[in-house]
């Protein structure tokens, strides 16, 4: 794996540079199928060398957005530009974009090397150049040993790499990956995610991936667009999406989160006090989210930021609730405590890292516990 991956990715943020121009631009794109709107007024810029993920539940319009970029569908409204040129009217094969499909779509009767070189043969590339390029792709995707095999003689992971090699062979400017790792088991999927990131860096290409797996998007992508019903809900880097979701939808979609509804009772600078009724608790959050006194808002706190203890915290007057342990889920690296809060039906979850190898559970079922969290741990959501 390239040693440069971390530093390169850390420094990469052209979207924060007002002078940088996106490579791909969706401008107010709408796609209707009959009277159903699959993509609803999407404006989005994707930068050269970016690894961009479209994330959202099944049917939210991810694939449709990607298919319009590839030229398999046409926008009902709006336009799509690549390097400043409107793509309308350009056939899929005229676009410097290649799409790797969910199903891989390999030719069963062709060997691995013939599959990889197929597009180059169609393009009438000289034979010697095809051989060189195919050899390069086999090496890149670690498939040299399998060059003469046919797809049915390969594992799912190997087939996935053949499909990847084939879509990379033509050196497209942009590679579109539609659920590329969907057929792989969890472990292979995780390994392949790193291989993909490494490949993308080595080739200096722009990758757009469609996935409904939030962990996958968080792992591979420089930025993620979270979609719902054809709309972009939030576009940001993985840590921002996780730490500063802009809505209950995003907060809930990415990872596990506790959400408590309340009313804004006081605002002093970035300190917001919220009175919640279920559970009845005073919450104080450090957040610069604009709110107004009396407004209904939601406070979201990740379970790993909730302290769970038998004893009350030093200040139990804010961000602290008492309850009874209702369930404990042991999931290997962490235990998740589900705590029923006193005086109502609310349940709050706290996760505790299992750092010790001995299976000790100082807090058990039906224990009375205190849950508390820091002012900086909560996020105020207004929608
Ligand atoms: P998945 O993760 O299940 O692939 P997705 O987010 O990629 O979902 P799309 O394939 O973009 O979703 O589909 C968005 C919506 O548009 C769906 O409700 C789908 O049924 C609808 N749709 C897609 N293609 C067509 C079509 N050719 N005709 C009619 N409706 C379509």
CSV table of C-alpha atoms and ligand atoms in Angstrom, one decimal:
chain,number,residue,atom,x,y,z
A,1,UNK,CA,0.0,0.0,0.0
A,2,UNK,CA,1.3,3.5,-0.8
A,3,UNK,CA,2.9,5.2,2.2
A,4,UNK,CA,1.6,8.5,0.9
A,5,UNK,CA,-2.0,7.7,1.3
A,6,UNK,CA,-2.6,9.4,4.7
A,7,UNK,CA,-0.6,12.6,4.1
A,8,UNK,CA,-2.0,13.0,0.6
A,9,UNK,CA,-5.6,12.6,1.8
A,10,UNK,CA,-5.2,14.8,4.8
A,11,UNK,CA,-4.1,17.8,2.7
A,12,UNK,CA,-6.7,17.3,0.0
A,13,UNK,CA,-9.6,19.7,0.3
A,14,UNK,CA,-10.1,21.7,-3.0
A,15,UNK,CA,-13.7,22.3,-2.0
A,16,UNK,CA,-12.4,24.8,0.6
A,17,UNK,CA,-10.5,26.7,-2.1
A,18,UNK,CA,-12.7,29.4,-3.7
A,19,UNK,CA,-10.3,29.4,-6.7
A,20,UNK,CA,-10.6,25.7,-7.4
A,21,UNK,CA,-13.0,24.6,-10.2
A,22,UNK,CA,-14.8,21.3,-9.9
A,23,UNK,CA,-14.2,18.7,-12.5
A,24,UNK,CA,-17.8,17.5,-12.5
A,25,UNK,CA,-20.7,19.9,-12.0
A,26,UNK,CA,-24.3,18.9,-11.5
A,27,UNK,CA,-26.3,22.1,-12.0
A,28,UNK,CA,-29.9,22.0,-10.7
A,29,UNK,CA,-30.3,18.5,-12.1
A,30,UNK,CA,-33.8,17.0,-12.0
A,31,UNK,CA,-34.7,13.5,-13.2
A,32,UNK,CA,-38.3,12.4,-13.6
A,33,UNK,CA,-39.6,9.0,-14.6
A,34,UNK,CA,-43.2,9.8,-15.5
A,35,UNK,CA,-44.6,11.8,-12.6
A,36,UNK,CA,-42.0,10.4,-10.1
A,37,UNK,CA,-39.0,12.6,-9.3
A,38,UNK,CA,-36.0,10.4,-8.8
A,39,UNK,CA,-33.4,13.2,-8.6
A,40,UNK,CA,-34.7,16.5,-7.2
A,41,UNK,CA,-32.8,19.7,-8.0
A,42,UNK,CA,-29.2,18.5,-7.3
A,43,UNK,CA,-26.4,20.9,-7.5
A,44,UNK,CA,-23.0,19.5,-6.7
A,45,UNK,CA,-19.3,19.9,-7.6
A,46,UNK,CA,-16.8,17.0,-7.6
A,47,UNK,CA,-13.1,17.8,-7.8
A,48,UNK,CA,-10.3,16.2,-9.8
A,49,UNK,CA,-8.7,13.4,-7.8
A,50,UNK,CA,-11.5,13.4,-5.3
A,51,UNK,CA,-13.0,10.1,-4.0
A,52,UNK,CA,-16.6,11.1,-3.6
A,53,UNK,CA,-19.4,8.9,-2.2
A,54,UNK,CA,-23.1,9.1,-2.8
A,55,UNK,CA,-24.8,7.6,0.3
A,56,UNK,CA,-28.4,7.0,1.0
A,57,UNK,CA,-31.1,4.3,1.4
A,58,UNK,CA,-32.3,2.2,-1.4
A,59,UNK,CA,-34.2,4.1,-4.0
A,60,UNK,CA,-33.0,7.6,-3.0
A,61,UNK,CA,-31.6,8.3,-6.5
A,62,UNK,CA,-27.9,7.6,-6.2
A,63,UNK,CA,-27.6,5.3,-9.2
A,64,UNK,CA,-29.8,7.6,-11.3
A,65,UNK,CA,-27.5,10.5,-10.6
A,66,UNK,CA,-24.5,8.4,-11.6
A,67,UNK,CA,-26.2,7.0,-14.7
A,68,UNK,CA,-26.8,10.6,-15.9
A,69,UNK,CA,-23.1,11.4,-15.6
A,70,UNK,CA,-22.3,8.2,-17.5
A,71,UNK,CA,-24.8,9.2,-20.2
A,72,UNK,CA,-27.2,6.2,-19.7
A,73,UNK,CA,-30.0,8.6,-18.6
A,74,UNK,CA,-30.6,12.2,-19.4
A,75,UNK,CA,-31.6,15.0,-17.0
A,76,UNK,CA,-35.2,16.2,-17.3
A,77,UNK,CA,-33.9,19.6,-16.2
A,78,UNK,CA,-30.5,21.2,-15.5
A,79,UNK,CA,-27.1,20.3,-16.8
A,80,UNK,CA,-24.0,18.2,-16.1
A,81,UNK,CA,-20.6,19.6,-17.0
A,82,UNK,CA,-17.3,17.8,-17.1
A,83,UNK,CA,-14.2,20.1,-17.2
A,84,UNK,CA,-16.5,23.0,-18.0
A,85,UNK,CA,-18.1,21.2,-21.0
A,86,UNK,CA,-21.8,20.4,-21.0
A,87,UNK,CA,-22.2,16.6,-21.5
A,88,UNK,CA,-25.7,16.8,-23.1
A,89,UNK,CA,-25.7,15.1,-26.5
A,90,UNK,CA,-22.5,13.2,-25.8
A,91,UNK,CA,-22.9,9.4,-26.0
A,92,UNK,CA,-21.7,7.3,-23.1
A,93,UNK,CA,-18.6,6.1,-25.1
A,94,UNK,CA,-17.7,9.7,-25.9
A,95,UNK,CA,-17.5,10.7,-22.2
A,96,UNK,CA,-14.2,10.3,-20.4
A,97,UNK,CA,-16.2,8.4,-17.8
A,98,UNK,CA,-16.3,4.7,-17.1
A,99,UNK,CA,-18.9,2.8,-15.0
A,100,UNK,CA,-18.3,-0.4,-13.1
A,101,UNK,CA,-21.6,-2.1,-12.6
A,102,UNK,CA,-23.0,-3.8,-9.5
A,103,UNK,CA,-23.1,-7.1,-11.4
A,104,UNK,CA,-19.6,-6.7,-12.8
A,105,UNK,CA,-21.0,-7.8,-16.2
A,106,UNK,CA,-17.9,-9.9,-17.2
A,107,UNK,CA,-18.0,-11.9,-20.4
A,108,UNK,CA,-18.2,-15.5,-19.2
A,109,UNK,CA,-16.6,-17.0,-22.3
A,110,UNK,CA,-13.5,-14.7,-22.2
A,111,UNK,CA,-10.4,-15.1,-20.1
A,112,UNK,CA,-9.5,-12.5,-17.5
A,113,UNK,CA,-7.0,-10.8,-19.8
A,114,UNK,CA,-9.5,-10.7,-22.7
A,115,UNK,CA,-12.1,-9.2,-20.4
A,116,UNK,CA,-9.7,-6.5,-19.3
A,117,UNK,CA,-8.6,-5.7,-22.8
A,118,UNK,CA,-12.1,-5.8,-24.4
A,119,UNK,CA,-12.7,-2.0,-24.4
A,120,UNK,CA,-9.3,-1.4,-25.8
A,121,UNK,CA,-9.9,-3.8,-28.7
A,122,UNK,CA,-13.2,-2.0,-29.4
A,123,UNK,CA,-11.3,1.3,-29.4
A,124,UNK,CA,-8.9,-0.3,-32.0
A,125,UNK,CA,-5.8,0.3,-29.9
A,126,UNK,CA,-2.7,-1.3,-31.4
A,127,UNK,CA,-2.2,-4.9,-30.3
A,128,UNK,CA,1.2,-4.4,-28.6
A,129,UNK,CA,-0.2,-1.4,-26.6
A,130,UNK,CA,-3.2,-3.5,-25.5
A,131,UNK,CA,-0.8,-6.2,-24.2
A,132,UNK,CA,1.2,-3.6,-22.3
A,133,UNK,CA,-1.9,-2.0,-20.8
A,134,UNK,CA,-3.5,-5.3,-19.9
A,135,UNK,CA,-0.3,-6.5,-18.2
A,136,UNK,CA,-0.2,-3.2,-16.3
A,137,UNK,CA,-3.8,-3.6,-15.1
A,138,UNK,CA,-3.2,-7.3,-14.1
A,139,UNK,CA,-0.3,-6.2,-12.0
A,140,UNK,CA,-2.1,-3.2,-10.5
A,141,UNK,CA,-5.1,-5.4,-9.4
A,142,UNK,CA,-2.9,-8.3,-8.4
A,143,UNK,CA,-4.4,-10.7,-11.0
A,144,UNK,CA,-1.3,-11.8,-12.9
A,145,UNK,CA,-1.8,-15.4,-11.8
A,146,UNK,CA,-5.3,-15.5,-13.1
A,147,UNK,CA,-4.8,-14.0,-16.5
A,148,UNK,CA,-5.8,-17.2,-18.4
A,149,UNK,CA,-8.8,-18.1,-16.2
A,150,UNK,CA,-12.4,-17.5,-17.0
A,151,UNK,CA,-14.7,-15.7,-14.7
A,152,UNK,CA,-16.4,-18.9,-13.3
A,153,UNK,CA,-13.0,-20.1,-12.2
A,154,UNK,CA,-12.5,-17.1,-9.9
A,155,UNK,CA,-13.8,-16.1,-6.4
A,156,UNK,CA,-16.2,-13.2,-6.0
A,157,UNK,CA,-13.4,-10.9,-4.9
A,158,UNK,CA,-11.2,-11.8,-7.9
A,159,UNK,CA,-14.1,-11.2,-10.3
A,160,UNK,CA,-14.6,-7.8,-8.6
A,161,UNK,CA,-11.0,-7.0,-9.3
A,162,UNK,CA,-11.3,-8.1,-13.0
A,163,UNK,CA,-14.3,-5.7,-13.4
A,164,UNK,CA,-12.2,-3.0,-11.8
A,165,UNK,CA,-9.2,-3.7,-14.0
A,166,UNK,CA,-11.5,-3.6,-17.1
A,167,UNK,CA,-13.0,-0.3,-16.1
A,168,UNK,CA,-9.6,1.2,-15.4
A,169,UNK,CA,-8.0,-0.1,-18.6
A,170,UNK,CA,-9.2,2.8,-20.7
A,171,UNK,CA,-7.8,5.2,-18.2
A,172,UNK,CA,-11.0,7.2,-17.9
A,173,UNK,CA,-10.8,10.6,-16.2
A,174,UNK,CA,-13.7,9.5,-13.9
A,175,UNK,CA,-14.5,6.1,-12.6
A,176,UNK,CA,-18.1,5.4,-11.4
A,177,UNK,CA,-18.5,2.6,-9.0
A,178,UNK,CA,-22.0,1.4,-8.3
A,179,UNK,CA,-21.9,-0.7,-5.1
A,180,UNK,CA,-18.6,-2.2,-6.3
A,181,UNK,CA,-18.1,-4.3,-3.2
A,182,UNK,CA,-21.6,-5.4,-2.7
A,183,UNK,CA,-20.9,-9.1,-3.5
A,184,UNK,CA,-17.9,-9.4,-1.1
A,185,UNK,CA,-18.0,-10.6,2.5
A,186,UNK,CA,-17.2,-8.2,5.2
A,187,UNK,CA,-13.5,-8.9,5.6
A,188,UNK,CA,-12.7,-8.9,1.9
A,189,UNK,CA,-14.8,-5.9,1.5
A,190,UNK,CA,-12.7,-4.0,4.1
A,191,UNK,CA,-9.5,-5.1,2.5
A,192,UNK,CA,-10.7,-4.1,-1.0
A,193,UNK,CA,-11.8,-0.7,0.3
A,194,UNK,CA,-8.1,0.1,1.1
A,195,UNK,CA,-7.0,-1.4,-2.2
A,196,UNK,CA,-9.5,0.9,-4.0
A,197,UNK,CA,-8.2,4.0,-2.1
A,198,UNK,CA,-4.6,3.0,-2.9
A,199,UNK,CA,-5.4,2.5,-6.6
A,200,UNK,CA,-7.2,5.8,-6.8
A,201,UNK,CA,-4.1,7.6,-5.4
A,202,UNK,CA,-1.7,5.8,-7.6
A,203,UNK,CA,-3.7,6.6,-10.8
A,204,UNK,CA,-4.6,10.1,-9.7
A,205,UNK,CA,-8.2,9.5,-10.9
A,206,UNK,CA,-11.5,10.8,-9.7
A,207,UNK,CA,-13.7,8.2,-8.2
A,208,UNK,CA,-17.5,8.5,-7.6
A,209,UNK,CA,-18.8,5.6,-5.6
A,210,UNK,CA,-22.5,4.7,-4.9
A,211,UNK,CA,-23.1,2.8,-1.7
A,212,UNK,CA,-25.7,2.3,1.0
A,213,UNK,CA,-23.1,1.2,3.5
A,214,UNK,CA,-22.2,4.2,5.7
A,215,UNK,CA,-19.0,2.6,7.0
A,216,UNK,CA,-17.8,2.0,3.5
A,217,UNK,CA,-18.4,5.6,2.5
A,218,UNK,CA,-16.7,6.9,5.7
A,219,UNK,CA,-13.7,4.8,5.0
A,220,UNK,CA,-13.0,5.5,1.4
A,221,UNK,CA,-14.4,8.9,0.6
A,222,UNK,CA,-12.9,12.4,0.8
A,223,UNK,CA,-16.4,13.7,0.9
A,224,UNK,CA,-19.9,12.1,1.2
A,225,UNK,CA,-23.2,13.3,-0.1
A,226,UNK,CA,-26.1,12.0,2.0
A,227,UNK,CA,-29.2,11.7,-0.2
A,228,UNK,CA,-32.9,11.2,0.6
A,229,UNK,CA,-35.8,11.1,-1.8
A,230,UNK,CA,-33.7,12.5,-4.7
A,231,UNK,CA,-32.3,15.4,-2.7
A,232,UNK,CA,-28.8,16.1,-1.3
A,233,UNK,CA,-29.2,16.5,2.5
A,234,UNK,CA,-25.6,17.1,3.5
A,235,UNK,CA,-22.3,17.2,1.6
A,236,UNK,CA,-19.2,17.1,3.8
A,237,UNK,CA,-16.2,15.1,4.8
A,238,UNK,CA,-16.7,11.9,6.8
A,239,UNK,CA,-15.7,13.4,10.2
A,240,UNK,CA,-18.0,16.4,9.7
A,241,UNK,CA,-20.9,14.2,8.6
A,242,UNK,CA,-20.4,12.2,11.8
A,243,UNK,CA,-19.6,14.9,14.3
A,244,UNK,CA,-21.7,17.7,12.9
A,245,UNK,CA,-24.7,16.2,11.1
A,246,UNK,CA,-27.0,19.0,9.8
A,247,UNK,CA,-30.3,17.2,10.5
A,248,UNK,CA,-31.9,14.3,12.3
A,249,UNK,CA,-32.0,12.4,9.1
A,250,UNK,CA,-28.2,12.5,8.6
A,251,UNK,CA,-27.5,12.0,12.3
A,252,UNK,CA,-29.7,8.9,12.4
A,253,UNK,CA,-28.4,7.6,9.1
A,254,UNK,CA,-24.7,7.7,10.0
A,255,UNK,CA,-23.9,5.5,13.0
A,256,UNK,CA,-25.8,5.2,16.2
A,257,UNK,CA,-27.0,8.4,18.0
A,258,UNK,CA,-29.3,9.4,20.8
A,259,UNK,CA,-31.7,12.2,19.9
A,260,UNK,CA,-33.7,14.1,22.6
A,261,UNK,CA,-36.3,16.7,21.7
A,262,UNK,CA,-36.5,20.0,23.7
A,263,UNK,CA,-37.1,23.7,23.7
A,264,UNK,CA,-34.5,26.4,23.6
A,265,UNK,CA,-34.6,28.1,27.1
A,266,UNK,CA,-31.5,30.3,26.9
A,267,UNK,CA,-28.8,31.3,24.4
A,268,UNK,CA,-25.5,32.9,25.6
A,269,UNK,CA,-23.0,33.1,22.7
A,270,UNK,CA,-22.4,29.5,21.7
A,271,UNK,CA,-23.9,28.1,24.9
A,272,UNK,CA,-27.4,26.9,24.3
A,273,UNK,CA,-29.7,25.6,27.1
A,274,UNK,CA,-32.5,23.3,26.2
A,275,UNK,CA,-35.3,22.0,28.4
A,276,UNK,CA,-36.4,18.5,27.4
A,277,UNK,CA,-39.5,16.8,28.6
A,278,UNK,CA,-38.9,13.2,27.8
A,279,UNK,CA,-36.6,12.6,29.6
A,280,UNK,CA,-37.2,15.7,31.8
A,281,UNK,CA,-33.7,17.1,31.8
A,282,UNK,CA,-31.8,20.4,31.3
A,283,UNK,CA,-29.3,20.1,28.5
A,284,UNK,CA,-26.5,22.5,27.8
A,285,UNK,CA,-24.7,22.3,24.5
A,286,UNK,CA,-21.7,24.3,23.1
A,287,UNK,CA,-22.8,24.8,19.5
A,288,UNK,CA,-22.8,27.7,17.0
A,289,UNK,CA,-26.0,26.4,15.3
A,290,UNK,CA,-28.3,29.4,15.0
A,291,UNK,CA,-31.5,28.9,17.0
A,292,UNK,CA,-34.1,31.1,18.6
A,293,UNK,CA,-35.6,31.2,22.1
A,294,UNK,CA,-38.5,28.9,22.5
A,295,UNK,CA,-37.8,26.9,19.3
A,296,UNK,CA,-38.2,23.2,19.2
A,297,UNK,CA,-34.8,21.6,18.6
A,298,UNK,CA,-33.2,18.2,19.0
A,299,UNK,CA,-30.0,17.4,20.9
A,300,UNK,CA,-28.0,14.5,19.4
A,301,UNK,CA,-25.3,12.7,21.3
A,302,UNK,CA,-23.3,9.7,20.1
A,303,UNK,CA,-23.4,6.8,22.5
A,304,UNK,CA,-19.6,6.7,22.8
A,305,UNK,CA,-19.7,10.2,24.2
A,306,UNK,CA,-22.1,9.2,27.0
A,307,UNK,CA,-20.5,8.4,30.4
A,308,UNK,CA,-22.2,5.6,32.3
A,309,UNK,CA,-21.5,5.1,36.0
A,310,UNK,CA,-23.1,4.0,39.2
A,311,UNK,CA,-22.2,7.3,40.7
A,312,UNK,CA,-23.6,10.7,39.9
A,313,UNK,CA,-21.3,13.0,37.9
A,314,UNK,CA,-19.8,16.1,39.7
A,315,UNK,CA,-22.5,18.3,38.2
A,316,UNK,CA,-25.8,16.4,37.9
A,317,UNK,CA,-27.9,19.4,37.2
A,318,UNK,CA,-27.2,19.5,33.4
A,319,UNK,CA,-26.6,16.8,30.8
A,320,UNK,CA,-27.2,14.1,33.3
A,321,UNK,CA,-30.0,11.6,33.7
A,322,UNK,CA,-30.6,8.6,35.9
A,323,UNK,CA,-32.1,5.3,34.8
A,324,UNK,CA,-32.0,1.5,34.9
A,325,UNK,CA,-29.9,-0.7,32.6
A,326,UNK,CA,-32.4,-2.5,30.4
A,327,UNK,CA,-30.1,-4.3,28.0
A,328,UNK,CA,-26.4,-4.8,27.3
A,329,UNK,CA,-25.2,-5.8,23.9
A,330,UNK,CA,-21.7,-7.2,23.8
A,331,UNK,CA,-20.4,-6.6,20.3
A,332,UNK,CA,-16.7,-7.5,20.7
A,333,UNK,CA,-14.9,-4.2,20.7
A,334,UNK,CA,-17.6,-2.3,22.6
A,335,UNK,CA,-20.6,-3.0,24.9
A,336,UNK,CA,-23.7,-1.0,24.3
A,337,UNK,CA,-25.8,-0.2,27.3
A,338,UNK,CA,-29.5,0.6,26.8
A,339,UNK,CA,-30.7,2.6,29.7
A,340,UNK,CA,-34.4,3.3,30.4
A,341,UNK,CA,-34.5,6.8,31.8
A,342,UNK,CA,-36.6,7.4,34.9
A,343,UNK,CA,-40.0,9.0,34.5
A,344,UNK,CA,-40.8,8.2,30.9
A,345,UNK,CA,-40.3,5.8,28.1
A,346,UNK,CA,-37.0,7.3,26.8
A,347,UNK,CA,-34.0,5.0,26.3
A,348,UNK,CA,-30.5,6.3,26.0
A,349,UNK,CA,-27.6,4.3,24.7
A,350,UNK,CA,-24.0,4.5,26.0
A,351,UNK,CA,-21.1,2.5,24.5
A,352,UNK,CA,-18.1,1.5,26.5
A,353,UNK,CA,-14.9,0.2,24.8
A,354,UNK,CA,-13.9,-3.2,26.0
A,355,UNK,CA,-10.3,-2.4,26.6
A,356,UNK,CA,-9.6,-5.3,29.0
A,357,UNK,CA,-9.6,-8.9,27.8
A,358,UNK,CA,-11.2,-10.2,30.9
A,359,UNK,CA,-15.0,-10.1,30.5
A,360,UNK,CA,-15.8,-8.0,33.5
A,361,UNK,CA,-19.1,-6.2,33.6
A,362,UNK,CA,-19.0,-3.8,36.5
A,363,UNK,CA,-22.4,-2.5,35.3
A,364,UNK,CA,-25.0,-5.2,34.9
A,365,UNK,CA,-28.7,-5.6,33.9
A,366,UNK,CA,-31.1,-3.7,36.1
A,367,UNK,CA,-28.4,-1.7,37.7
A,368,UNK,CA,-29.3,1.9,38.6
A,369,UNK,CA,-26.9,4.2,36.7
A,370,UNK,CA,-26.2,7.8,35.8
A,371,UNK,CA,-25.6,8.8,32.2
A,372,UNK,CA,-23.9,12.1,31.5
A,373,UNK,CA,-22.0,13.9,28.8
A,374,UNK,CA,-19.9,17.0,28.2
A,375,UNK,CA,-21.4,20.3,26.8
A,376,UNK,CA,-19.2,19.9,23.8
A,377,UNK,CA,-20.5,16.3,23.1
A,378,UNK,CA,-24.0,17.2,21.9
A,379,UNK,CA,-25.0,18.8,18.6
A,380,UNK,CA,-28.1,20.9,18.3
A,381,UNK,CA,-30.3,20.0,15.3
A,382,UNK,CA,-33.0,22.3,14.0
A,383,UNK,CA,-34.6,20.0,11.5
B,1,LIG,P1,-30.4,1.3,-4.8
B,1,LIG,O1,-29.4,1.5,-3.7
B,1,LIG,O2,-31.5,0.4,-4.4
B,1,LIG,O3,-29.7,1.0,-6.1
B,1,LIG,P2,-30.7,4.1,-5.6
B,1,LIG,O4,-30.6,5.1,-4.6
B,1,LIG,O5,-29.5,3.9,-6.5
B,1,LIG,O6,-31.1,2.7,-5.0
B,1,LIG,P3,-32.1,4.6,-8.1
B,1,LIG,O7,-31.7,3.4,-8.8
B,1,LIG,O8,-31.4,5.9,-8.5
B,1,LIG,O9,-31.9,4.4,-6.5
B,1,LIG,O10,-33.6,4.8,-8.2
B,1,LIG,C1,-34.3,6.0,-7.7
B,1,LIG,C2,-35.7,5.9,-7.9
B,1,LIG,O11,-36.1,6.0,-9.3
B,1,LIG,C3,-36.3,4.5,-7.4
B,1,LIG,O12,-37.6,4.7,-6.8
B,1,LIG,C4,-36.5,3.8,-8.7
B,1,LIG,O13,-37.6,2.8,-8.7
B,1,LIG,C5,-36.8,4.9,-9.7
B,1,LIG,N1,-36.3,4.5,-11.1
B,1,LIG,C6,-35.0,4.3,-11.4
B,1,LIG,N2,-34.9,4.0,-12.8
B,1,LIG,C7,-36.2,4.1,-13.2
B,1,LIG,C8,-36.8,3.9,-14.6
B,1,LIG,N3,-36.0,3.7,-15.6
B,1,LIG,N4,-38.1,4.1,-14.7
B,1,LIG,C9,-38.9,4.4,-13.6
B,1,LIG,N5,-38.4,4.5,-12.3
B,1,LIG,C10,-37.1,4.4,-12.2
